[in-house]
């Protein structure tokens, strides 16, 4: 991992991705997006590309603050406002200009009377519910409000409110690494909206509260240009050689 990080830090300036796309402009897909989009067309009800995670939260929650935090997260990341359609026979991605709230984006459910089996079944079904690539949104945040439970760690043995938070996205706009970052940023935005005084840290990329200039389509343009260079040709030749001949069989 350290060698990889060192390599990324020392990349030449020419390799940097430059902003070239415009919001609300139909843009091409990356090659991995094309593969996932094609599989979705072949198997529209398949949910293999749903990426989801749930967390059990103990303590009172400020639900209006959570809604505001989600809106800030969607406003910050263009990928979370992206939908996919077809133009001239080719798949394209379009970033919606404003993160307008929709009933699908945030769902609040009273699950106080559910047992653990019912809770698990719901989370399993909700995490694997298909997304509509053309209409969006391609992410959902579901809050299950549970009955208070005895907090054994408390000296006063007081009843603590409990909730289950489920975040699910389509793989076309995220990956597992990005999911971890999104959850961290959602926490920062929630803490700020709830008035806890917690501030998002800054890095070489600026504050986590700042808007991101690059769009998903900018990477698609960069990828296509890079693969058209001698470097891209060398990468293509490398993998053609590695994948040449009989491939080993993988029995799952």
PDB file of N, CA, C and O in Angstrom, residues 8 13 20 23 26 33 39 54 63 69 78 89-91 93 95 100 106 123 125 134 140 150 180 189 206 221 237:
ATOM      1  N   UNK A   8       1.385   7.098  -6.584  1.00  0.00           N
ATOM      2  CA  UNK A   8       0.330   8.045  -6.912  1.00  0.00           C
ATOM      3  C   UNK A   8       0.769   9.476  -6.656  1.00  0.00           C
ATOM      4  O   UNK A   8       0.451  10.391  -7.419  1.00  0.00           O
ATOM      5  N   UNK A  13       2.582  15.554 -13.811  1.00  0.00           N
ATOM      6  CA  UNK A  13       1.467  16.496 -13.902  1.00  0.00           C
ATOM      7  C   UNK A  13       0.598  16.224 -15.110  1.00  0.00           C
ATOM      8  O   UNK A  13      -0.605  16.476 -15.097  1.00  0.00           O
ATOM      9  N   UNK A  20     -13.266  18.975 -18.012  1.00  0.00           N
ATOM     10  CA  UNK A  20     -13.609  19.296 -19.394  1.00  0.00           C
ATOM     11  C   UNK A  20     -15.109  19.187 -19.654  1.00  0.00           C
ATOM     12  O   UNK A  20     -15.622  19.772 -20.606  1.00  0.00           O
ATOM     13  N   UNK A  23     -21.919  20.280 -16.444  1.00  0.00           N
ATOM     14  CA  UNK A  23     -23.075  19.718 -15.769  1.00  0.00           C
ATOM     15  C   UNK A  23     -24.272  19.723 -16.722  1.00  0.00           C
ATOM     16  O   UNK A  23     -24.457  20.644 -17.509  1.00  0.00           O
ATOM     17  N   UNK A  26     -24.664  15.488 -21.683  1.00  0.00           N
ATOM     18  CA  UNK A  26     -24.519  14.047 -21.868  1.00  0.00           C
ATOM     19  C   UNK A  26     -23.055  13.726 -22.142  1.00  0.00           C
ATOM     20  O   UNK A  26     -22.424  14.335 -22.999  1.00  0.00           O
ATOM     21  N   UNK A  33     -17.810   1.366 -16.451  1.00  0.00           N
ATOM     22  CA  UNK A  33     -19.218   1.738 -16.429  1.00  0.00           C
ATOM     23  C   UNK A  33     -19.967   1.126 -17.607  1.00  0.00           C
ATOM     24  O   UNK A  33     -21.100   0.678 -17.471  1.00  0.00           O
ATOM     25  N   UNK A  39     -24.466  -5.076 -18.585  1.00  0.00           N
ATOM     26  CA  UNK A  39     -25.011  -6.169 -17.782  1.00  0.00           C
ATOM     27  C   UNK A  39     -26.380  -5.796 -17.210  1.00  0.00           C
ATOM     28  O   UNK A  39     -27.267  -6.652 -17.087  1.00  0.00           O
ATOM     29  N   UNK A  54     -25.203  -1.127   6.361  1.00  0.00           N
ATOM     30  CA  UNK A  54     -26.122  -0.689   7.407  1.00  0.00           C
ATOM     31  C   UNK A  54     -25.367  -0.531   8.718  1.00  0.00           C
ATOM     32  O   UNK A  54     -24.368  -1.209   8.954  1.00  0.00           O
ATOM     33  N   UNK A  63     -33.300  14.027  13.039  1.00  0.00           N
ATOM     34  CA  UNK A  63     -33.659  13.607  11.678  1.00  0.00           C
ATOM     35  C   UNK A  63     -33.616  14.777  10.690  1.00  0.00           C
ATOM     36  O   UNK A  63     -33.118  14.618   9.570  1.00  0.00           O
ATOM     37  N   UNK A  69     -27.866  16.950   6.013  1.00  0.00           N
ATOM     38  CA  UNK A  69     -26.552  16.375   5.751  1.00  0.00           C
ATOM     39  C   UNK A  69     -26.540  15.592   4.448  1.00  0.00           C
ATOM     40  O   UNK A  69     -25.587  15.674   3.663  1.00  0.00           O
ATOM     41  N   UNK A  78     -20.994  15.104  -7.645  1.00  0.00           N
ATOM     42  CA  UNK A  78     -21.781  15.040  -8.875  1.00  0.00           C
ATOM     43  C   UNK A  78     -22.199  13.612  -9.205  1.00  0.00           C
ATOM     44  O   UNK A  78     -23.255  13.390  -9.800  1.00  0.00           O
ATOM     45  N   UNK A  89     -27.953   5.596 -29.723  1.00  0.00           N
ATOM     46  CA  UNK A  89     -27.559   4.214 -29.593  1.00  0.00           C
ATOM     47  C   UNK A  89     -26.423   3.951 -28.626  1.00  0.00           C
ATOM     48  O   UNK A  89     -25.980   2.801 -28.495  1.00  0.00           O
ATOM     49  N   UNK A  90     -25.938   4.984 -27.926  1.00  0.00           N
ATOM     50  CA  UNK A  90     -24.815   4.825 -27.013  1.00  0.00           C
ATOM     51  C   UNK A  90     -25.220   5.248 -25.591  1.00  0.00           C
ATOM     52  O   UNK A  90     -25.949   6.229 -25.417  1.00  0.00           O
ATOM     53  N   UNK A  91     -24.752   4.519 -24.561  1.00  0.00           N
ATOM     54  CA  UNK A  91     -25.056   4.931 -23.187  1.00  0.00           C
ATOM     55  C   UNK A  91     -24.291   6.203 -22.821  1.00  0.00           C
ATOM     56  O   UNK A  91     -23.122   6.362 -23.175  1.00  0.00           O
ATOM     57  N   UNK A  93     -23.965   9.406 -19.559  1.00  0.00           N
ATOM     58  CA  UNK A  93     -24.291   9.790 -18.190  1.00  0.00           C
ATOM     59  C   UNK A  93     -24.554  11.286 -18.132  1.00  0.00           C
ATOM     60  O   UNK A  93     -23.901  12.084 -18.817  1.00  0.00           O
ATOM     61  N   UNK A  95     -25.309  14.522 -15.368  1.00  0.00           N
ATOM     62  CA  UNK A  95     -25.328  15.014 -13.989  1.00  0.00           C
ATOM     63  C   UNK A  95     -26.480  16.002 -13.848  1.00  0.00           C
ATOM     64  O   UNK A  95     -26.552  16.989 -14.574  1.00  0.00           O
ATOM     65  N   UNK A 100     -32.377  18.016  -6.119  1.00  0.00           N
ATOM     66  CA  UNK A 100     -33.733  18.170  -5.613  1.00  0.00           C
ATOM     67  C   UNK A 100     -34.124  16.952  -4.770  1.00  0.00           C
ATOM     68  O   UNK A 100     -33.896  15.815  -5.171  1.00  0.00           O
ATOM     69  N   UNK A 106     -34.492   9.720   0.685  1.00  0.00           N
ATOM     70  CA  UNK A 106     -34.461   9.496   2.128  1.00  0.00           C
ATOM     71  C   UNK A 106     -35.809   8.939   2.568  1.00  0.00           C
ATOM     72  O   UNK A 106     -36.844   9.561   2.352  1.00  0.00           O
ATOM     73  N   UNK A 123     -33.886  -5.386   5.624  1.00  0.00           N
ATOM     74  CA  UNK A 123     -32.602  -4.839   5.195  1.00  0.00           C
ATOM     75  C   UNK A 123     -32.062  -5.591   3.989  1.00  0.00           C
ATOM     76  O   UNK A 123     -31.501  -4.995   3.067  1.00  0.00           O
ATOM     77  N   UNK A 125     -33.827  -7.204   1.665  1.00  0.00           N
ATOM     78  CA  UNK A 125     -34.618  -6.858   0.487  1.00  0.00           C
ATOM     79  C   UNK A 125     -34.339  -5.430   0.028  1.00  0.00           C
ATOM     80  O   UNK A 125     -34.216  -5.171  -1.175  1.00  0.00           O
ATOM     81  N   UNK A 134     -32.255   5.497 -15.372  1.00  0.00           N
ATOM     82  CA  UNK A 134     -32.631   6.689 -16.132  1.00  0.00           C
ATOM     83  C   UNK A 134     -33.288   7.754 -15.259  1.00  0.00           C
ATOM     84  O   UNK A 134     -33.084   8.945 -15.470  1.00  0.00           O
ATOM     85  N   UNK A 140     -29.918   5.551  -1.977  1.00  0.00           N
ATOM     86  CA  UNK A 140     -31.045   5.616  -1.046  1.00  0.00           C
ATOM     87  C   UNK A 140     -30.510   5.572   0.379  1.00  0.00           C
ATOM     88  O   UNK A 140     -29.585   4.824   0.679  1.00  0.00           O
ATOM     89  N   UNK A 150     -32.645  -1.215  26.595  1.00  0.00           N
ATOM     90  CA  UNK A 150     -31.859  -0.992  27.805  1.00  0.00           C
ATOM     91  C   UNK A 150     -30.381  -0.900  27.467  1.00  0.00           C
ATOM     92  O   UNK A 150     -29.830  -1.757  26.779  1.00  0.00           O
ATOM     93  N   UNK A 180     -16.880   4.229   1.967  1.00  0.00           N
ATOM     94  CA  UNK A 180     -16.314   4.587   3.269  1.00  0.00           C
ATOM     95  C   UNK A 180     -16.143   6.096   3.390  1.00  0.00           C
ATOM     96  O   UNK A 180     -16.411   6.690   4.449  1.00  0.00           O
ATOM     97  N   UNK A 189     -21.174  16.140   7.971  1.00  0.00           N
ATOM     98  CA  UNK A 189     -22.272  17.052   7.645  1.00  0.00           C
ATOM     99  C   UNK A 189     -23.383  16.959   8.695  1.00  0.00           C
ATOM    100  O   UNK A 189     -23.993  17.971   9.054  1.00  0.00           O
ATOM    101  N   UNK A 206      -8.446  20.038  -0.204  1.00  0.00           N
ATOM    102  CA  UNK A 206      -9.332  21.049   0.353  1.00  0.00           C
ATOM    103  C   UNK A 206     -10.259  20.444   1.389  1.00  0.00           C
ATOM    104  O   UNK A 206     -10.158  19.278   1.754  1.00  0.00           O
ATOM    105  N   UNK A 221     -13.334  11.037 -20.044  1.00  0.00           N
ATOM    106  CA  UNK A 221     -12.550  11.703 -21.091  1.00  0.00           C
ATOM    107  C   UNK A 221     -11.059  11.425 -20.909  1.00  0.00           C
ATOM    108  O   UNK A 221     -10.338  11.134 -21.870  1.00  0.00           O
ATOM    109  N   UNK A 237      -1.291  -3.994 -24.738  1.00  0.00           N
ATOM    110  CA  UNK A 237      -0.431  -5.118 -25.129  1.00  0.00           C
ATOM    111  C   UNK A 237      -0.101  -5.993 -23.928  1.00  0.00           C
ATOM    112  O   UNK A 237      -0.043  -7.225 -24.033  1.00  0.00           O
TER     113      UNK A 237
END
